[in-house]
Amino acid sequence: MLETVKGAIFDLDGVIVDTAKYHYLAWRSLAERLGFEFTEVDNERLKGVSRAESLRILLEIGGIEAGETERMEMTEAKNREYLNYISKLDPSEILPGAKEYLQTLREADIKIALGSASKNAAFILSRLGITKLFDAVIDGTKVSKAKPDPEVFLAASAALGLEPPECVVFEDAAAGVQAGKAAGCKVVGIGSPDVLHGADRVIAGLDELI
Ligand code: BG6
Ligand code: MG
């Protein structure tokens, strides 16, 4: 499957870098302040989805209703705590094999895009020193529809000048796998086959592909 693709589109959080744990910690402290427990199992539902949609799911789990202004304050507080974590990110937190695999693809003339829901993506890539490895960056500042909507991957394949079936998406989130398939791309899930239904192939990490 990977032999025939012309483009590779990478999710960021949980695929290139282990920021998924910081998203979880920041949402968990918000849940604690609101008085309910937020588990790692619950957190699977937040992976890959936008900040606003994540809050909607979190409040649903806690059975909490909040108005527009309160919701805005909550997402801002979560992002402040998250930024506090990621401002200390360094290249040692790039997931095993990710940088090497990006370099291997470049040497093979495969075009590379980022396809992330995060509005912090450009900052994270620069902290990790890998911005230059991407031909295109499509992130939460450029798309309006959250995964599982295919918008981010359609925009990423277009930015590479390719058709979606010519591209392979790498995703750690169930919503992201669905988005990649809905876009018409091939999808490699990174993580557990129990969570990543529908992926064409599931691997434990990008180091498996080197
Ligand atoms: C995705 C993460 O990559 O980005 C989600 O998997 C996160 O957990 C989303 O909510 C939005 O990120 P940010 O950085 O804009 O809050
Ligand atoms: Mg992810």
Short mmCIF file of C-alpha atoms and ligand atoms in Angstrom, two decimals:
data_model
loop_
_atom_site.label_atom_id
_atom_site.label_comp_id
_atom_site.label_asym_id
_atom_site.label_seq_id
_atom_site.Cartn_x
_atom_site.Cartn_y
_atom_site.Cartn_z
CA MET A 1 0.00 0.00 0.00
CA LEU A 2 2.69 2.51 1.00
CA GLU A 3 4.67 1.73 -2.16
CA THR A 4 2.07 3.35 -4.43
CA VAL A 5 1.37 6.66 -2.64
CA LYS A 6 2.64 10.07 -3.78
CA GLY A 7 1.79 12.01 -0.64
CA ALA A 8 1.75 11.45 3.11
CA ILE A 9 -0.43 13.46 5.49
CA PHE A 10 0.40 13.36 9.19
CA ASP A 11 -1.75 14.16 12.15
CA LEU A 12 0.36 15.93 14.78
CA ASP A 13 -0.76 15.22 18.34
CA GLY A 14 -0.14 11.55 19.13
CA VAL A 15 1.49 10.78 15.76
CA ILE A 16 4.53 13.06 15.50
CA VAL A 17 4.74 14.17 19.12
CA ASP A 18 3.39 12.97 22.42
CA THR A 19 1.28 16.05 23.12
CA ALA A 20 -1.86 13.92 23.57
CA LYS A 21 -0.83 13.49 27.24
CA TYR A 22 -0.69 17.28 27.75
CA HIS A 23 -4.13 17.77 26.17
CA TYR A 24 -5.40 15.11 28.57
CA LEU A 25 -3.77 16.67 31.66
CA ALA A 26 -5.14 20.12 30.81
CA TRP A 27 -8.70 18.84 30.21
CA ARG A 28 -8.47 16.74 33.39
CA SER A 29 -7.63 19.74 35.54
CA LEU A 30 -10.57 21.64 34.07
CA ALA A 31 -12.82 18.64 34.90
CA GLU A 32 -11.40 18.58 38.45
CA ARG A 33 -12.21 22.27 38.90
CA LEU A 34 -15.72 21.54 37.65
CA GLY A 35 -16.01 18.68 40.15
CA PHE A 36 -15.97 15.49 38.11
CA GLU A 37 -13.53 12.76 37.15
CA PHE A 38 -12.26 12.60 33.57
CA THR A 39 -10.56 9.30 32.74
CA GLU A 40 -8.13 8.28 30.01
CA VAL A 41 -10.89 6.13 28.51
CA ASP A 42 -13.13 9.23 28.26
CA ASN A 43 -10.18 11.06 26.73
CA GLU A 44 -10.21 8.81 23.63
CA ARG A 45 -13.35 10.71 22.54
CA LEU A 46 -11.44 13.99 22.57
CA LYS A 47 -8.52 12.86 20.45
CA GLY A 48 -8.45 14.48 17.03
CA VAL A 49 -11.45 16.72 17.58
CA SER A 50 -11.28 20.52 17.77
CA ARG A 51 -10.89 22.50 20.99
CA ALA A 52 -14.53 23.67 21.01
CA GLU A 53 -15.88 20.18 20.25
CA SER A 54 -13.59 18.71 22.93
CA LEU A 55 -15.15 21.02 25.52
CA ARG A 56 -18.65 20.08 24.36
CA ILE A 57 -17.83 16.38 24.88
CA LEU A 58 -16.13 17.05 28.24
CA LEU A 59 -19.16 18.95 29.56
CA GLU A 60 -21.44 16.18 28.30
CA ILE A 61 -19.36 13.61 30.24
CA GLY A 62 -19.58 15.78 33.39
CA GLY A 63 -23.28 16.46 32.87
CA ILE A 64 -22.59 20.20 33.01
CA GLU A 65 -24.37 22.98 31.15
CA ALA A 66 -22.55 26.21 30.41
CA GLY A 67 -23.30 29.35 28.45
CA GLU A 68 -21.27 30.76 25.57
CA THR A 69 -19.11 33.10 27.74
CA GLU A 70 -18.39 30.41 30.32
CA ARG A 71 -17.44 27.95 27.58
CA MET A 72 -15.07 30.48 26.07
CA GLU A 73 -13.42 31.02 29.47
CA MET A 74 -13.08 27.26 29.93
CA THR A 75 -11.39 26.67 26.56
CA GLU A 76 -9.09 29.63 27.22
CA ALA A 77 -8.12 28.25 30.64
CA LYS A 78 -7.48 24.81 29.14
CA ASN A 79 -5.35 26.27 26.36
CA ARG A 80 -3.34 28.37 28.83
CA GLU A 81 -2.46 25.26 30.80
CA TYR A 82 -1.72 23.34 27.59
CA LEU A 83 0.55 26.16 26.33
CA ASN A 84 2.37 26.03 29.62
CA TYR A 85 3.23 22.37 28.93
CA ILE A 86 4.11 22.78 25.27
CA SER A 87 6.22 25.90 25.76
CA LYS A 88 8.78 23.50 27.24
CA LEU A 89 8.57 20.96 24.37
CA ASP A 90 11.84 19.97 22.80
CA PRO A 91 12.91 17.58 20.01
CA SER A 92 13.31 14.73 22.54
CA GLU A 93 9.50 14.51 22.63
CA ILE A 94 9.22 13.65 18.93
CA LEU A 95 7.75 10.13 18.93
CA PRO A 96 10.12 7.25 18.08
CA GLY A 97 10.79 6.97 14.36
CA ALA A 98 8.73 10.03 13.36
CA LYS A 99 11.57 12.30 12.26
CA GLU A 100 13.47 9.45 10.59
CA TYR A 101 10.34 8.38 8.70
CA LEU A 102 9.67 11.96 7.50
CA GLN A 103 13.26 12.13 6.25
CA THR A 104 12.93 8.75 4.51
CA LEU A 105 9.78 9.94 2.70
CA ARG A 106 11.50 13.15 1.58
CA GLU A 107 14.39 11.17 0.17
CA ALA A 108 11.84 9.05 -1.75
CA ASP A 109 10.25 12.23 -3.19
CA ILE A 110 6.97 11.68 -1.37
CA LYS A 111 5.20 14.99 -0.65
CA ILE A 112 4.46 15.60 3.03
CA ALA A 113 1.66 17.58 4.68
CA LEU A 114 0.46 18.12 8.20
CA GLY A 115 -3.28 17.58 8.72
CA SER A 116 -4.06 18.60 12.28
CA ALA A 117 -7.03 20.08 14.14
CA SER A 118 -4.69 22.03 16.40
CA LYS A 119 -4.40 25.80 16.37
CA ASN A 120 -1.06 25.34 18.14
CA ALA A 121 0.43 23.20 15.34
CA ALA A 122 2.84 25.76 13.83
CA PHE A 123 4.22 26.57 17.30
CA ILE A 124 4.71 22.87 18.09
CA LEU A 125 6.48 22.15 14.78
CA SER A 126 8.84 25.05 15.42
CA ARG A 127 9.57 23.91 19.01
CA LEU A 128 10.44 20.49 17.57
CA GLY A 129 12.57 21.98 14.78
CA ILE A 130 10.80 20.00 12.02
CA THR A 131 8.80 22.71 10.19
CA LYS A 132 11.00 22.40 7.10
CA LEU A 133 10.17 18.72 6.66
CA PHE A 134 6.60 19.64 5.60
CA ASP A 135 5.60 20.81 2.11
CA ALA A 136 2.23 22.03 3.44
CA VAL A 137 0.72 22.64 6.86
CA ILE A 138 -3.05 22.46 7.22
CA ASP A 139 -4.09 23.01 10.82
CA GLY A 140 -6.91 24.28 13.01
CA THR A 141 -6.32 27.85 11.86
CA LYS A 142 -7.09 26.85 8.24
CA VAL A 143 -10.12 24.56 8.52
CA SER A 144 -13.48 25.04 10.15
CA LYS A 145 -14.93 21.53 10.26
CA ALA A 146 -13.59 19.19 12.95
CA LYS A 147 -12.58 15.59 12.24
CA PRO A 148 -14.37 13.20 11.48
CA ASP A 149 -15.24 15.68 8.74
CA PRO A 150 -12.75 15.11 5.88
CA GLU A 151 -12.07 18.85 5.31
CA VAL A 152 -8.55 18.88 6.80
CA PHE A 153 -7.34 15.94 4.65
CA LEU A 154 -9.02 17.22 1.48
CA ALA A 155 -7.28 20.57 2.02
CA ALA A 156 -3.95 18.83 2.73
CA SER A 157 -4.03 16.66 -0.41
CA ALA A 158 -5.03 19.71 -2.49
CA ALA A 159 -2.16 21.71 -0.97
CA LEU A 160 0.21 18.95 -2.13
CA GLY A 161 -1.33 19.05 -5.62
CA LEU A 162 -2.53 15.44 -5.27
CA GLU A 163 -5.82 13.53 -5.33
CA PRO A 164 -6.88 12.02 -1.97
CA PRO A 165 -6.45 8.37 -3.14
CA GLU A 166 -2.80 9.23 -3.92
CA CYS A 167 -2.25 10.12 -0.27
CA VAL A 168 -1.86 8.13 2.92
CA VAL A 169 -3.02 9.59 6.23
CA PHE A 170 -1.33 8.72 9.54
CA GLU A 171 -3.70 9.06 12.48
CA ASP A 172 -3.91 8.06 16.16
CA ALA A 173 -7.54 9.10 16.72
CA ALA A 174 -10.74 7.27 15.80
CA ALA A 175 -12.22 10.56 14.50
CA GLY A 176 -9.10 11.08 12.38
CA VAL A 177 -9.25 7.59 10.85
CA GLN A 178 -12.88 8.24 9.90
CA ALA A 179 -11.93 11.65 8.44
CA GLY A 180 -9.13 10.14 6.35
CA LYS A 181 -11.38 7.41 4.95
CA ALA A 182 -14.17 9.94 4.29
CA ALA A 183 -11.66 12.04 2.31
CA GLY A 184 -10.85 8.99 0.16
CA CYS A 185 -7.26 8.61 1.40
CA LYS A 186 -5.53 5.44 2.53
CA VAL A 187 -5.25 5.41 6.31
CA VAL A 188 -2.62 4.02 8.64
CA GLY A 189 -3.80 4.00 12.25
CA ILE A 190 -1.22 4.45 14.97
CA GLY A 191 -2.22 2.78 18.21
CA SER A 192 -4.68 0.02 18.99
CA PRO A 193 -6.81 -1.79 16.36
CA ASP A 194 -9.61 -1.86 18.98
CA VAL A 195 -9.86 1.94 18.81
CA LEU A 196 -8.88 2.57 15.17
CA HIS A 197 -11.64 0.71 13.32
CA GLY A 198 -11.66 1.21 9.60
CA ALA A 199 -7.96 1.95 9.10
CA ASP A 200 -6.35 0.10 6.18
CA ARG A 201 -3.52 -0.89 8.48
CA VAL A 202 -2.77 -0.31 12.18
CA ILE A 203 0.75 -0.04 13.56
CA ALA A 204 2.06 0.70 17.05
CA GLY A 205 4.31 3.56 15.96
CA LEU A 206 6.10 5.09 12.97
CA ASP A 207 9.33 3.32 14.01
CA GLU A 208 7.72 0.13 12.64
CA LEU A 209 7.97 1.59 9.11
CA ILE A 210 11.68 2.34 9.07
C1 BG6 B 1 -5.90 17.63 17.94
C2 BG6 B 1 -5.89 16.88 19.26
O1 BG6 B 1 -4.73 17.34 17.24
O2 BG6 B 1 -5.99 19.03 18.15
C3 BG6 B 1 -7.11 17.27 20.07
O3 BG6 B 1 -5.90 15.49 19.05
C4 BG6 B 1 -7.15 18.78 20.23
O4 BG6 B 1 -7.04 16.62 21.32
C5 BG6 B 1 -7.14 19.45 18.86
O5 BG6 B 1 -8.31 19.17 20.93
C6 BG6 B 1 -7.14 20.97 18.94
O6 BG6 B 1 -5.91 21.40 19.49
P1 BG6 B 1 -5.59 22.86 19.98
O7 BG6 B 1 -4.09 22.82 20.14
O8 BG6 B 1 -6.02 23.81 18.91
O9 BG6 B 1 -6.33 23.06 21.25
MG MG B 2 -3.88 12.90 17.03
#
